[in-house]
Structures are given as structure tokens and as C-alpha cells.
PDB file of C-alpha atoms in Angstrom:
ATOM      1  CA  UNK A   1       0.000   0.000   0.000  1.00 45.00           C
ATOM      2  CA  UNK A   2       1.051   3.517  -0.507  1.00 46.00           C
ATOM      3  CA  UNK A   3       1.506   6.022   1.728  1.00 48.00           C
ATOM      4  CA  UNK A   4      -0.036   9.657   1.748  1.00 50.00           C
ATOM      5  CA  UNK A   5       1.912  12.320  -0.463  1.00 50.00           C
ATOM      6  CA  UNK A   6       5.305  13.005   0.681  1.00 53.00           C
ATOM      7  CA  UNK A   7       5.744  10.695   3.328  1.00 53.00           C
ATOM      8  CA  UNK A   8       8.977   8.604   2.897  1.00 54.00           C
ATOM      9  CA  UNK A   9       8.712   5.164   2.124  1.00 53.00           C
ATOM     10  CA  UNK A  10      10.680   1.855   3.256  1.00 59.00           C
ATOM     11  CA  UNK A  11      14.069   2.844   1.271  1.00 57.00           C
ATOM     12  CA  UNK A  12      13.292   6.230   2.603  1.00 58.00           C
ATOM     13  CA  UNK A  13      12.407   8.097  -0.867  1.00 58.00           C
ATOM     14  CA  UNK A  14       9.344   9.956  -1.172  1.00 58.00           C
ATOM     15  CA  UNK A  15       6.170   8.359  -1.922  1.00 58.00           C
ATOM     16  CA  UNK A  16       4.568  10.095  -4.981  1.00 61.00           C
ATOM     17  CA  UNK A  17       1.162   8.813  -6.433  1.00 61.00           C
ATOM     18  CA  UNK A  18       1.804   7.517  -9.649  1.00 62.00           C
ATOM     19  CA  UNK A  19       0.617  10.191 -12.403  1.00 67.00           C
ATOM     20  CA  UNK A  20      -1.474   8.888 -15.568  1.00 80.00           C
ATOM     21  CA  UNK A  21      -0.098  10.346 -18.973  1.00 86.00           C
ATOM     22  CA  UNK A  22      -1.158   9.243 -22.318  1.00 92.00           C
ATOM     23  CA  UNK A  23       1.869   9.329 -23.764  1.00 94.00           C
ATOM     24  CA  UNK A  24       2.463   5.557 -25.564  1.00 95.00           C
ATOM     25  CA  UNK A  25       5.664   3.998 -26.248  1.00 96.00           C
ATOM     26  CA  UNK A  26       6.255   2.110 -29.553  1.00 97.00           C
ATOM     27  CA  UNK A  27       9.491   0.546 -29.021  1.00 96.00           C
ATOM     28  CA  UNK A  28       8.660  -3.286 -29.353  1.00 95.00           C
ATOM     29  CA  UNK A  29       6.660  -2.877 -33.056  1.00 97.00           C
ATOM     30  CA  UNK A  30      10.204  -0.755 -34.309  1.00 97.00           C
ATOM     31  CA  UNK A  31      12.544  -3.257 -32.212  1.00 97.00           C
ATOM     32  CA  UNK A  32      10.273  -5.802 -33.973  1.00 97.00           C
ATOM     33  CA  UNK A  33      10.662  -4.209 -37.373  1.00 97.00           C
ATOM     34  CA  UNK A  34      14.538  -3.656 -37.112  1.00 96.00           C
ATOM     35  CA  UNK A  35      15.258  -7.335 -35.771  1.00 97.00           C
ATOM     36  CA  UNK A  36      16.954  -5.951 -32.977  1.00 98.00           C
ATOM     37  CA  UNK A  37      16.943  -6.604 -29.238  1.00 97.00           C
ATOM     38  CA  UNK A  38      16.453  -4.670 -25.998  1.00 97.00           C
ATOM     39  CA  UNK A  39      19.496  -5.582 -24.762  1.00 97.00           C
ATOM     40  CA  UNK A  40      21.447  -4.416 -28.233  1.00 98.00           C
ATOM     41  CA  UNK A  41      19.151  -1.315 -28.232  1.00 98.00           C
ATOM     42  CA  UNK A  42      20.237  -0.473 -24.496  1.00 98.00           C
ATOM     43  CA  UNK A  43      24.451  -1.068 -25.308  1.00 98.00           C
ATOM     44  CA  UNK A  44      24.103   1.173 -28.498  1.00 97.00           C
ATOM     45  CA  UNK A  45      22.301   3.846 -26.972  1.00 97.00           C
ATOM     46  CA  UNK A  46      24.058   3.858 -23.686  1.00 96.00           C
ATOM     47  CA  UNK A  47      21.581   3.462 -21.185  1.00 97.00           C
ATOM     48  CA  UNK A  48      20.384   0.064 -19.150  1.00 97.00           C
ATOM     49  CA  UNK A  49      18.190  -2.763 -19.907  1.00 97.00           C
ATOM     50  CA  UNK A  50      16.350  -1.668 -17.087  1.00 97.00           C
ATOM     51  CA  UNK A  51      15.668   2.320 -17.697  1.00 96.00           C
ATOM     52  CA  UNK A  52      15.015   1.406 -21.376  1.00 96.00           C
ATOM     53  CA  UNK A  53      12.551  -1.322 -20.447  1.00 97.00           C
ATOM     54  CA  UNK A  54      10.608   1.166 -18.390  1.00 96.00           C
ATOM     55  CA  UNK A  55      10.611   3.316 -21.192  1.00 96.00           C
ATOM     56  CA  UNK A  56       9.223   0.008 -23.094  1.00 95.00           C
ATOM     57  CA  UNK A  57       6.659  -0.285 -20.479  1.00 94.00           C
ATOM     58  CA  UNK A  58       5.335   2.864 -20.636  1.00 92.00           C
ATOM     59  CA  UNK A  59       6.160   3.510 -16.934  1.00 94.00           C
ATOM     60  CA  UNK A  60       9.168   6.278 -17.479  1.00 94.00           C
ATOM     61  CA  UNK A  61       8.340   9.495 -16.057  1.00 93.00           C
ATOM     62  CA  UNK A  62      10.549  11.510 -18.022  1.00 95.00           C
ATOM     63  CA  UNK A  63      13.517  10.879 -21.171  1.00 96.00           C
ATOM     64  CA  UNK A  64      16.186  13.168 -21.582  1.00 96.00           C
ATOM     65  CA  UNK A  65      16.545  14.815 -25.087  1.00 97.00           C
ATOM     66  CA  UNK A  66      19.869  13.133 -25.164  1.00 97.00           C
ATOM     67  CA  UNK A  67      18.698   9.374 -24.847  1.00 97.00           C
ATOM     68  CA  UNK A  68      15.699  10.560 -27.304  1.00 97.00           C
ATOM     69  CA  UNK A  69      18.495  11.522 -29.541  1.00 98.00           C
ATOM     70  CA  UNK A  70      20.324   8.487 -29.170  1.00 98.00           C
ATOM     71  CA  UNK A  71      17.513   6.315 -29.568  1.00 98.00           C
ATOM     72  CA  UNK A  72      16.914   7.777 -33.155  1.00 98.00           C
ATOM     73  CA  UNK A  73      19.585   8.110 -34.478  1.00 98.00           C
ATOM     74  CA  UNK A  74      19.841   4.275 -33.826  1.00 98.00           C
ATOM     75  CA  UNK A  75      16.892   3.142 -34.452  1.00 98.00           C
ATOM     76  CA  UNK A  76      16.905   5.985 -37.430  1.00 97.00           C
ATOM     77  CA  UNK A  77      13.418   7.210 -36.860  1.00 97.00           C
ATOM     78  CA  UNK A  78      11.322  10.204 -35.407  1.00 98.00           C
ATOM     79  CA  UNK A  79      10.811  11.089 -32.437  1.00 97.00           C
ATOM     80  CA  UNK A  80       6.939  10.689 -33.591  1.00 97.00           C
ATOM     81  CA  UNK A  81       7.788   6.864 -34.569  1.00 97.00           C
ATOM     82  CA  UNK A  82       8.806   6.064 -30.780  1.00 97.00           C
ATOM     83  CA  UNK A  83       5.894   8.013 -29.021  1.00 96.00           C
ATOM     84  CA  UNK A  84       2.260   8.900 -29.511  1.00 96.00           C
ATOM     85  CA  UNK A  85      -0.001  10.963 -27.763  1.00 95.00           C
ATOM     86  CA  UNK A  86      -3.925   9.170 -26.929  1.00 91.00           C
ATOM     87  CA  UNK A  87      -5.891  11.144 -25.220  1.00 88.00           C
ATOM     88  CA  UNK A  88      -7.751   8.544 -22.697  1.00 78.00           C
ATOM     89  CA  UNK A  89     -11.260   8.982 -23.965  1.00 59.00           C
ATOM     90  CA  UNK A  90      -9.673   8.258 -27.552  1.00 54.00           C
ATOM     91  CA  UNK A  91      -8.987   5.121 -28.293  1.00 51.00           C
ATOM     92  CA  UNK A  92      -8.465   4.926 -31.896  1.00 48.00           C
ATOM     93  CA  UNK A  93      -5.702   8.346 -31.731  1.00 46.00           C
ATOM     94  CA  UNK A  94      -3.674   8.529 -34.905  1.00 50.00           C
ATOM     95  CA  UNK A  95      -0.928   6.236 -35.505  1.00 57.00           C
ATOM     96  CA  UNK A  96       2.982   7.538 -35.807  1.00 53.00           C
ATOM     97  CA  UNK A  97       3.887   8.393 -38.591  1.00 53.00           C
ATOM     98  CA  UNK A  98       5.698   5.344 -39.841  1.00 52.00           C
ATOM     99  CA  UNK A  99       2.243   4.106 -39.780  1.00 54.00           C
ATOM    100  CA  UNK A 100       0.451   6.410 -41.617  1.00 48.00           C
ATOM    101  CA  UNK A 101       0.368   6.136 -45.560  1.00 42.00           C
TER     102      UNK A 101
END
């Protein structure tokens, strides 16, 4: 269970609620389409398995403008092609643009 706002928990960091976005993460249909790995994806762009997977998950909180860099120049895509915005009463939001023809 969670504590209130601000109180610190067991490892004695704050406990923040968790914040909602609608921000979605397309990194397993371009890993997919680029026959590459997390764990190659991670070593090339310089960050863990772990933060990337996060990112993956959909659960990051923020990404730097420098791993959003790295991660296209890599993958050699948009910034569009990794995220999309979906508004939560919208389910059918526009694809990225890799999608779109």
C-alpha cells in the first residue's frame, strides 16, 4: 500500500502517487521491425536494460533529449515513430507516422 503524499517510504524516498499520462511507447513494433533486441538497443544507446525497459513499459516518467536523440539516431526514426499521444477517452488516436500512408 502507498503512503499519503510526501511521506517517505521503506528505502526512505518519497512516496509520490503515480501520475497517468497518455503518452504511448512504440518501441517493441520498431525493435520488432529492425530485428533488434532490448538488450542491443540499451548497449548502443548507452543506457540500461532496465531504464530502457521502463521506457518500453510505458512507466518512465521523463527521457532526456539526449537518450531521445540516441535512440533515433539508432533506431533511425522520429521522435513521432517512438511516441504517440492518446488522449484517454480516444482510443483509436492517430498512428505515428511510420504508420500512416
Amino acid at each position: 500500500m502507498r503512503g499519503k503524499r510526501g511521506e517517505r517510504g521503506e528505502r526512505g524516498e518519497r512516496d509520490e502517487p503515480e501520475e497517468q499520462h497518455c503518452i504511448h511507447v512504440h518501441l517493441d513494433r520498431i525493435l520488432a521491425e529492425r530485428g533488434m533486441t532490448l538488450t542491443e538497443l540499451a548497449a548502443r544507446v548507452g543506457v540500461t536494460n532496465v531504464n530502457l525497459s521502463i521506457l518500453k513499459n510505458g512507466r518512465a516518467k521523463a527521457v532526456r533529449f539526449t537518450t531521445l536523440t540516441q535512440l533515433c539516431r539508432v533506431l533511425e526514426c522520429q521522435p513521432g515513430d517512438l511516441l504517440s499521444y492518446r488522449p484517454e477517452d480516444t482510443e483509436d488516436a492517430d498512428p505515428p507516422r511510420s504508420e500512416r500512408r
